[in-house]
Short mmCIF file of C-alpha atoms and ligand atoms in Angstrom, two decimals:
data_model
loop_
_atom_site.label_atom_id
_atom_site.label_comp_id
_atom_site.label_asym_id
_atom_site.label_seq_id
_atom_site.Cartn_x
_atom_site.Cartn_y
_atom_site.Cartn_z
CA MET A 228 -86.33 19.23 75.68
CA LEU A 229 -82.77 20.31 75.45
CA ALA A 230 -80.41 17.50 76.23
CA PHE A 231 -76.68 17.58 76.19
CA ALA A 232 -73.97 15.04 76.69
CA ALA A 233 -70.24 14.74 76.53
CA PRO A 234 -68.87 14.20 73.00
CA ALA A 235 -68.99 10.54 72.12
CA ALA A 236 -67.38 10.18 68.72
CA THR A 237 -66.40 6.60 69.40
CA GLN A 238 -69.74 5.48 70.79
CA THR A 239 -72.41 3.58 68.96
CA ALA A 240 -76.13 4.23 68.92
CA ASP A 241 -78.93 1.70 69.18
CA VAL A 242 -81.26 1.39 66.23
CA GLN A 243 -84.84 0.27 66.60
CA ASP A 244 -86.94 -0.94 63.65
CA LEU A 245 -90.44 0.48 64.15
CA GLY A 246 -91.93 -1.01 60.98
CA HIS A 247 -93.03 0.74 57.74
CA GLY A 248 -89.37 1.58 57.05
CA ILE A 249 -89.18 3.80 60.16
CA TYR A 250 -86.00 3.52 62.23
CA ARG A 251 -85.08 5.24 65.47
CA ALA A 252 -81.52 5.87 66.61
CA ALA A 253 -81.19 6.56 70.31
CA GLY A 254 -78.04 7.79 71.92
CA VAL A 255 -76.07 5.68 74.30
CA MET A 256 -74.02 8.60 75.44
CA GLY A 257 -72.00 7.98 78.52
CA GLY A 258 -70.50 10.24 81.10
CA ALA A 259 -71.65 11.97 84.23
CA ALA A 260 -72.88 14.94 82.20
CA VAL A 261 -75.93 13.05 80.96
CA ARG A 262 -78.88 14.24 82.99
CA VAL A 263 -81.69 13.77 80.52
CA PRO A 264 -82.46 11.20 77.84
CA GLN A 265 -80.74 11.76 74.54
CA SER A 266 -82.86 12.97 71.67
CA ASN A 267 -83.70 10.46 68.95
CA THR A 268 -82.90 10.61 65.26
CA PHE A 269 -85.55 9.04 63.01
CA MET A 270 -85.05 7.78 59.47
CA ILE A 271 -87.92 6.91 57.14
CA VAL A 272 -86.79 4.73 54.25
CA THR A 273 -88.63 5.00 50.93
CA ARG A 274 -87.81 3.50 47.53
CA ASP A 275 -86.73 6.93 46.24
CA GLY A 276 -84.57 7.96 49.19
CA ASN A 277 -84.80 8.66 52.89
CA VAL A 278 -86.18 11.30 55.24
CA ILE A 279 -84.62 12.25 58.57
CA VAL A 280 -86.74 13.63 61.40
CA ASP A 281 -84.57 15.47 63.96
CA THR A 282 -80.81 15.06 64.09
CA SER A 283 -79.94 15.00 67.82
CA ILE A 284 -77.08 17.06 69.24
CA ALA A 285 -73.92 17.60 67.23
CA ALA A 286 -71.96 15.30 69.57
CA ALA A 287 -74.38 12.38 69.11
CA ALA A 288 -75.09 12.84 65.40
CA PRO A 289 -72.08 10.90 64.02
CA ALA A 290 -73.02 7.81 66.06
CA HIS A 291 -76.69 8.12 65.07
CA LYS A 292 -75.73 8.55 61.40
CA ARG A 293 -73.37 5.55 61.39
CA ALA A 294 -76.03 3.34 62.92
CA LEU A 295 -78.85 4.46 60.61
CA THR A 296 -76.86 4.45 57.36
CA ALA A 297 -75.78 0.90 58.20
CA VAL A 298 -79.48 0.02 57.96
CA ASN A 299 -80.01 1.89 54.69
CA GLY A 300 -77.51 4.04 52.80
CA GLY A 301 -80.02 5.68 50.42
CA PRO A 302 -79.80 9.39 49.62
CA ILE A 303 -81.16 11.83 52.20
CA LYS A 304 -83.91 13.71 50.40
CA ALA A 305 -85.22 15.71 53.35
CA ILE A 306 -84.41 16.60 56.93
CA ILE A 307 -87.41 17.70 58.98
CA LEU A 308 -86.72 19.61 62.20
CA THR A 309 -89.52 19.33 64.77
CA HIS A 310 -88.18 22.51 66.41
CA ALA A 311 -85.09 24.70 66.70
CA HIS A 312 -83.59 23.34 69.94
CA GLY A 313 -79.93 22.35 69.63
CA ASP A 314 -80.59 18.74 70.57
CA HIS A 315 -82.68 18.40 67.39
CA THR A 316 -80.78 20.62 64.97
CA GLY A 317 -77.21 19.77 66.05
CA GLY A 318 -76.68 17.05 63.45
CA VAL A 319 -78.06 18.79 60.34
CA ALA A 320 -74.60 19.40 58.90
CA GLN A 321 -73.78 15.69 59.36
CA TRP A 322 -76.80 14.58 57.35
CA LYS A 323 -77.27 17.28 54.74
CA GLN A 324 -76.29 16.41 51.18
CA PRO A 325 -76.18 19.02 48.38
CA SER A 326 -79.79 18.40 47.27
CA THR A 327 -81.30 17.63 50.69
CA GLU A 328 -84.26 19.82 51.62
CA VAL A 329 -84.22 21.06 55.23
CA ILE A 330 -87.81 21.64 56.31
CA ALA A 331 -89.01 23.61 59.33
CA GLN A 332 -91.91 25.78 60.45
CA ARG A 333 -91.69 29.49 59.65
CA LEU A 334 -90.91 30.55 63.24
CA HIS A 335 -87.81 28.30 63.24
CA GLU A 336 -85.62 31.18 62.10
CA ASP A 337 -87.02 33.60 64.71
CA PHE A 338 -86.39 31.05 67.43
CA MET A 339 -82.87 30.40 66.17
CA ALA A 340 -82.22 34.17 66.18
CA TYR A 341 -83.52 34.43 69.74
CA GLN A 342 -81.14 31.71 70.92
CA LEU A 343 -78.23 33.33 69.10
CA ARG A 344 -79.07 36.76 70.51
CA LEU A 345 -78.79 35.32 74.02
CA ARG A 346 -75.95 32.90 73.34
CA GLY A 347 -73.79 34.23 76.20
CA TYR A 348 -76.62 33.74 78.67
CA PHE A 349 -77.54 30.30 77.39
CA ALA A 350 -73.92 29.15 77.29
CA ARG A 351 -73.73 29.74 81.06
CA SER A 352 -77.18 28.42 81.95
CA ASN A 353 -76.88 25.30 79.78
CA ALA A 354 -73.47 24.58 81.27
CA ALA A 355 -74.94 24.87 84.77
CA GLN A 356 -78.13 22.88 84.16
CA PHE A 357 -76.51 20.06 82.20
CA GLY A 358 -73.29 19.80 84.19
CA LEU A 359 -70.94 20.93 81.46
CA GLY A 360 -67.69 22.71 82.14
CA ALA A 361 -67.29 26.45 81.75
CA GLY A 362 -68.23 27.35 78.19
CA GLY A 363 -69.49 23.83 77.51
CA GLY A 364 -73.03 25.06 77.04
CA GLY A 365 -71.86 27.27 74.25
CA ALA A 366 -69.79 24.52 72.66
CA VAL A 367 -72.72 22.15 72.27
CA GLY A 368 -75.70 24.51 72.42
CA ALA A 369 -77.92 25.72 69.66
CA ALA A 370 -75.76 28.78 69.21
CA ALA A 371 -72.68 26.81 68.34
CA ALA A 372 -74.40 24.24 66.18
CA SER A 373 -75.15 26.74 63.37
CA PRO A 374 -76.96 24.13 61.29
CA ALA A 375 -77.64 24.67 57.63
CA PRO A 376 -80.64 27.00 57.41
CA PRO A 377 -83.96 25.49 56.29
CA THR A 378 -84.62 25.43 52.56
CA VAL A 379 -88.39 25.07 53.10
CA LEU A 380 -90.40 27.03 55.65
CA PHE A 381 -94.16 26.69 56.03
CA GLU A 382 -96.89 28.39 58.02
CA ASP A 383 -99.62 25.94 59.09
CA ARG A 384 -99.31 22.86 56.90
CA TYR A 385 -96.93 21.42 54.36
CA ALA A 386 -97.12 18.13 52.47
CA PHE A 387 -94.80 16.26 50.14
CA GLU A 388 -94.48 12.78 48.73
CA LEU A 389 -91.39 10.64 48.38
CA GLY A 390 -91.23 7.11 47.01
CA GLY A 391 -94.98 6.68 47.38
CA VAL A 392 -95.02 7.87 51.02
CA LYS A 393 -96.97 11.03 51.79
CA PHE A 394 -95.62 13.25 54.57
CA GLU A 395 -97.82 15.91 56.18
CA LEU A 396 -96.29 18.55 58.45
CA LEU A 397 -98.51 20.40 60.91
CA HIS A 398 -97.61 23.46 62.97
CA THR A 399 -98.06 22.30 66.58
CA PRO A 400 -96.55 24.93 68.93
CA GLY A 401 -95.81 23.81 72.47
CA GLU A 402 -92.28 23.41 73.78
CA THR A 403 -91.29 26.06 71.24
CA PRO A 404 -93.32 28.40 69.00
CA ASP A 405 -91.93 26.77 65.82
CA HIS A 406 -92.75 23.22 66.87
CA LEU A 407 -94.19 20.88 64.23
CA THR A 408 -95.57 17.36 64.02
CA VAL A 409 -94.82 15.00 61.14
CA TRP A 410 -97.78 12.82 60.13
CA ILE A 411 -97.55 9.88 57.75
CA PRO A 412 -101.19 9.03 57.06
CA ALA A 413 -100.51 5.68 55.36
CA PHE A 414 -98.77 4.39 58.50
CA LYS A 415 -100.90 6.38 60.96
CA ALA A 416 -97.57 7.52 62.45
CA ALA A 417 -97.11 10.87 64.23
CA PHE A 418 -93.65 12.25 65.06
CA ILE A 419 -94.65 14.43 68.00
CA GLY A 420 -91.24 15.98 68.76
CA ASP A 421 -91.00 17.32 72.31
CA ASN A 422 -94.71 17.97 72.85
CA PHE A 423 -94.89 14.66 74.67
CA TYR A 424 -92.32 13.03 76.92
CA GLU A 425 -92.42 10.76 79.90
CA SER A 426 -92.75 13.48 82.51
CA PHE A 427 -94.86 16.56 83.08
CA PRO A 428 -93.55 19.01 80.46
CA ASN A 429 -91.06 21.73 81.23
CA LEU A 430 -93.61 24.56 80.92
CA TYR A 431 -90.80 26.61 82.36
CA THR A 432 -87.18 25.54 82.13
CA LEU A 433 -84.67 26.88 84.65
CA ARG A 434 -81.98 27.42 82.02
CA GLY A 435 -84.26 30.14 80.66
CA THR A 436 -87.05 30.27 78.13
CA GLU A 437 -89.67 32.47 76.63
CA THR A 438 -93.17 31.59 77.79
CA ARG A 439 -94.21 28.09 76.77
CA LYS A 440 -97.96 28.41 76.53
CA ALA A 441 -99.85 25.61 78.28
CA LEU A 442 -102.83 26.10 75.97
CA ASP A 443 -100.57 25.69 72.92
CA TYR A 444 -99.58 22.25 74.23
CA VAL A 445 -103.24 21.42 74.83
CA GLU A 446 -104.29 22.46 71.33
CA SER A 447 -101.35 20.71 69.69
CA LEU A 448 -102.01 17.50 71.62
CA ASN A 449 -105.64 17.75 70.46
CA THR A 450 -104.42 18.09 66.88
CA VAL A 451 -102.39 14.88 67.21
CA LEU A 452 -105.17 13.03 69.07
CA ALA A 453 -107.62 13.90 66.27
CA LEU A 454 -105.36 12.15 63.77
CA GLU A 455 -105.99 8.90 65.71
CA PRO A 456 -102.40 7.67 65.32
CA GLU A 457 -101.42 4.07 65.81
CA LEU A 458 -97.76 4.95 66.28
CA VAL A 459 -96.47 8.03 68.14
CA LEU A 460 -92.77 8.81 68.01
CA PRO A 461 -91.55 11.32 70.60
CA SER A 462 -88.11 12.80 70.02
CA HIS A 463 -87.09 11.69 73.51
CA GLY A 464 -87.82 8.25 74.83
CA PRO A 465 -89.53 5.25 73.30
CA ALA A 466 -92.32 5.04 70.71
CA ILE A 467 -95.92 4.58 71.84
CA LYS A 468 -97.83 1.93 69.94
CA GLY A 469 -101.51 1.13 69.54
CA ARG A 470 -104.45 3.45 68.96
CA ASP A 471 -106.05 2.98 72.37
CA GLU A 472 -102.81 3.26 74.34
CA ILE A 473 -101.92 6.44 72.42
CA GLN A 474 -105.35 7.98 73.02
CA ARG A 475 -105.11 7.11 76.72
CA ARG A 476 -101.60 8.49 77.25
CA LEU A 477 -101.88 11.64 75.15
CA THR A 478 -105.28 12.44 76.64
CA ARG A 479 -103.93 12.04 80.16
CA TYR A 480 -100.93 14.21 79.29
CA ARG A 481 -103.16 16.92 77.81
CA ASP A 482 -105.51 16.79 80.79
CA ALA A 483 -102.60 17.07 83.24
CA ILE A 484 -101.39 20.25 81.50
CA LEU A 485 -104.90 21.66 81.31
CA TYR A 486 -105.51 20.87 84.99
CA VAL A 487 -102.40 22.80 86.09
CA HIS A 488 -103.22 25.66 83.72
CA ASP A 489 -106.82 25.98 84.88
CA ALA A 490 -105.93 25.71 88.58
CA THR A 491 -103.32 28.45 88.15
CA VAL A 492 -105.71 30.75 86.29
CA LYS A 493 -108.46 30.15 88.88
CA GLY A 494 -106.08 31.00 91.72
CA MET A 495 -104.85 34.12 89.94
CA ASN A 496 -108.39 35.36 89.51
CA GLU A 497 -109.06 34.69 93.19
CA GLY A 498 -106.10 36.87 94.12
CA LYS A 499 -103.71 34.13 95.21
CA SER A 500 -99.97 34.74 95.02
CA VAL A 501 -97.66 32.76 92.80
CA LEU A 502 -96.03 31.23 95.91
CA ALA A 503 -99.38 30.13 97.32
CA LEU A 504 -100.26 28.43 94.04
CA MET A 505 -96.86 26.78 93.74
CA ARG A 506 -97.49 25.22 97.14
CA GLU A 507 -101.12 24.37 96.62
CA ILE A 508 -101.47 22.91 93.11
CA SER A 509 -100.86 19.21 92.68
CA LEU A 510 -102.12 16.71 90.13
CA PRO A 511 -104.89 14.30 91.02
CA PRO A 512 -103.52 10.72 91.03
CA ALA A 513 -105.22 9.85 87.72
CA LEU A 514 -103.32 12.67 85.99
CA ASP A 515 -99.97 12.21 87.72
CA VAL A 516 -97.59 11.85 84.77
CA GLY A 517 -94.44 12.21 86.88
CA GLU A 518 -92.01 15.07 87.36
CA SER A 519 -88.69 13.58 86.33
CA TYR A 520 -88.04 16.39 83.82
CA GLY A 521 -90.64 19.18 84.08
CA LYS A 522 -91.82 20.20 87.53
CA LEU A 523 -95.24 21.37 88.64
CA THR A 524 -94.05 24.24 90.86
CA TRP A 525 -91.95 25.79 88.09
CA SER A 526 -94.75 25.21 85.61
CA VAL A 527 -97.29 26.96 87.85
CA ARG A 528 -94.92 29.89 88.13
CA GLY A 529 -94.24 29.72 84.37
CA ILE A 530 -97.96 29.92 83.61
CA TYR A 531 -98.58 32.66 86.21
CA GLU A 532 -95.71 34.88 85.14
CA GLY A 533 -96.20 33.92 81.50
CA TYR A 534 -99.58 35.60 81.71
CA VAL A 535 -98.77 38.64 83.84
CA GLY A 536 -95.00 38.93 84.30
CA TRP A 537 -93.08 39.38 87.55
CA TYR A 538 -94.75 42.20 89.44
CA ASP A 539 -96.64 40.89 92.47
CA GLY A 540 -98.52 44.04 93.50
CA ASN A 541 -96.34 44.64 96.57
CA VAL A 542 -95.11 48.21 96.20
CA SER A 543 -91.54 47.46 97.34
CA THR A 544 -91.12 44.87 94.56
CA MET A 545 -91.14 47.78 92.09
CA PHE A 546 -87.67 48.66 93.41
CA GLY A 547 -86.18 45.14 93.25
CA PRO A 548 -86.07 42.04 95.45
CA PRO A 549 -85.89 42.10 99.29
CA SER A 550 -82.39 40.61 99.14
CA GLN A 551 -81.25 44.25 99.17
CA VAL A 552 -81.79 44.29 102.95
CA TYR A 553 -80.15 40.93 103.75
CA GLU A 554 -77.20 42.81 105.28
CA GLU A 555 -79.55 44.63 107.66
CA ILE A 556 -81.27 41.39 108.67
CA VAL A 557 -77.97 39.61 109.24
CA LYS A 558 -76.74 42.52 111.38
CA LEU A 559 -79.92 42.38 113.45
CA ALA A 560 -79.49 38.61 113.89
CA GLY A 561 -75.97 39.08 115.27
CA GLY A 562 -73.88 38.65 112.12
CA PRO A 563 -73.20 35.83 109.63
CA ASP A 564 -71.94 33.43 112.33
CA ALA A 565 -75.30 33.57 114.11
CA VAL A 566 -77.24 33.12 110.88
CA ALA A 567 -75.05 30.18 109.83
CA ALA A 568 -75.51 28.59 113.25
CA ARG A 569 -79.29 28.79 112.93
CA ALA A 570 -79.03 27.31 109.41
CA GLN A 571 -76.97 24.48 110.88
CA GLN A 572 -79.76 23.77 113.40
CA LEU A 573 -82.34 23.66 110.61
CA VAL A 574 -80.48 21.78 107.91
CA ALA A 575 -81.46 18.26 108.96
CA THR A 576 -85.18 19.04 109.16
CA ASP A 577 -85.69 21.87 106.71
CA ALA A 578 -82.91 22.08 104.15
CA MET A 579 -84.73 24.72 102.13
CA ARG A 580 -85.01 27.22 104.98
CA ALA A 581 -81.37 26.53 105.86
CA LEU A 582 -80.47 27.30 102.25
CA TYR A 583 -82.31 30.66 102.33
CA LEU A 584 -80.49 31.60 105.55
CA THR A 585 -77.14 30.90 103.89
CA ASP A 586 -78.16 33.28 101.07
CA MET A 587 -78.47 35.97 103.74
CA ALA A 588 -75.20 35.20 105.52
CA LEU A 589 -73.32 34.97 102.22
CA ALA A 590 -74.72 38.32 101.10
CA VAL A 591 -72.59 39.80 103.89
CA ASP A 592 -69.56 37.57 103.40
CA ALA A 593 -69.47 35.53 100.16
CA ARG A 594 -66.74 33.24 101.53
CA HIS A 595 -68.12 32.73 105.04
CA ARG A 596 -66.98 29.17 105.80
CA PRO A 597 -69.68 28.02 108.25
CA ALA A 598 -72.40 29.36 105.94
CA LEU A 599 -70.83 27.66 102.91
CA GLU A 600 -70.53 24.38 104.80
CA VAL A 601 -74.21 24.43 105.81
CA ARG A 602 -75.12 25.42 102.29
CA LEU A 603 -73.25 22.39 100.93
CA ALA A 604 -75.04 20.12 103.41
CA ALA A 605 -78.43 21.57 102.46
CA LEU A 606 -77.77 21.23 98.73
CA ARG A 607 -76.56 17.65 99.14
CA TRP A 608 -79.67 16.77 101.16
CA LEU A 609 -81.90 18.30 98.47
CA ASP A 610 -79.97 16.46 95.74
CA THR A 611 -80.40 13.12 97.50
CA HIS A 612 -84.15 13.73 97.75
CA SER A 613 -84.74 14.99 94.21
CA ASN A 614 -86.08 12.86 91.34
CA ASN A 615 -86.01 15.70 88.82
CA SER A 616 -83.06 15.77 86.42
CA ASN A 617 -83.14 19.53 85.85
CA GLU A 618 -83.38 20.27 89.57
CA ARG A 619 -80.47 17.94 90.20
CA GLY A 620 -78.51 19.73 87.48
CA TRP A 621 -78.88 23.07 89.26
CA LEU A 622 -78.23 21.53 92.69
CA ALA A 623 -74.99 20.13 91.28
CA ALA A 624 -74.12 23.59 89.94
CA GLY A 625 -74.80 25.07 93.41
CA ILE A 626 -72.61 22.40 95.02
CA ARG A 627 -69.77 23.14 92.59
CA ASP A 628 -70.08 26.86 93.35
CA ALA A 629 -70.03 26.36 97.15
CA GLU A 630 -67.08 23.97 96.90
CA ALA A 631 -65.17 26.46 94.76
CA ARG A 632 -65.81 29.25 97.29
CA LEU A 633 -64.63 27.03 100.15
CA LYS A 634 -61.23 26.57 98.51
CA PRO A 635 -58.62 28.76 100.16
ZN1 LIG B 220 -85.44 18.00 72.82
#
């Protein structure tokens, strides 16, 4: 998950004592920009010093650090990064002391390089999705965080001991290729990072991502399930406690992902289009883990196009999208006024179709007032009826854009 919030230097974080010397700091970041839960910072206290798992975003890190060091001010011997998203790496510089080891999986550096290579793109898309001002995505994103590079990189497994506590790190790709899980066998505690949160996962995120492989999530969840943890600590949201409850919830989560994956693959092999499968695939009630963050339709498309890319077999698609003939269609319909009027008729009953019509009218005249007004109404209707934080982020971005174009 990639979660951003307005800077909150003066705010305080809540600390939760999870037993065994494990503490969780959770952000209490305010402001309208917060669309997703803040990422946690974990501290494991040992008699020879402390270990940090994930560091939250740069803006939240000072508050997390104040709250956790008030609990225990011991030296920070290691920082473990579950993956290279900015909401986990942003606070490394806050925490790192001269002798602190920074530990990550080998692909961490590749993933960091990928985000830096596309920093201009991600600055815009993060700003849109998370409701930040122009350039805000760059200011708080992974690209700007430039955390201290890892001092330890490992391939599949890495173990170390500190103050009598053994830490085992396992490569568990899922939300990112470099994702890892921290396992403390003595406490039966698994820090699962972003491979579990309280929503269907973002198998595709609208702000842009390389393919997130559904079967990686499945395998990584199996790895964690096989450890039989009694405490699971996701990097977003609350801890899950109790062996049976953990088995039940992680199994259901894995099965939900596998269900969507298998249904998509089956449909692909039967010759169904991505649109047909987006419409058709839904989770059976027993596997319905909610869609407050990830969304099934985008995930189906993410899996489909993750496997085969964008070409749909229709010969005209080779030359680009059909939006190239919107002007022709609008002309045939009698011009942008006529198209906007039809959108106006539809908006109360079918906001999505109204929205598509405004795309066509605005392709002819980007500042066409009636089309922009219907577009605003459609986007506001969709926003009111959405329970998905990422979808609402992009609807808000669309509303801001339409409002800006309506200004004289
Ligand atoms: Zn995250």
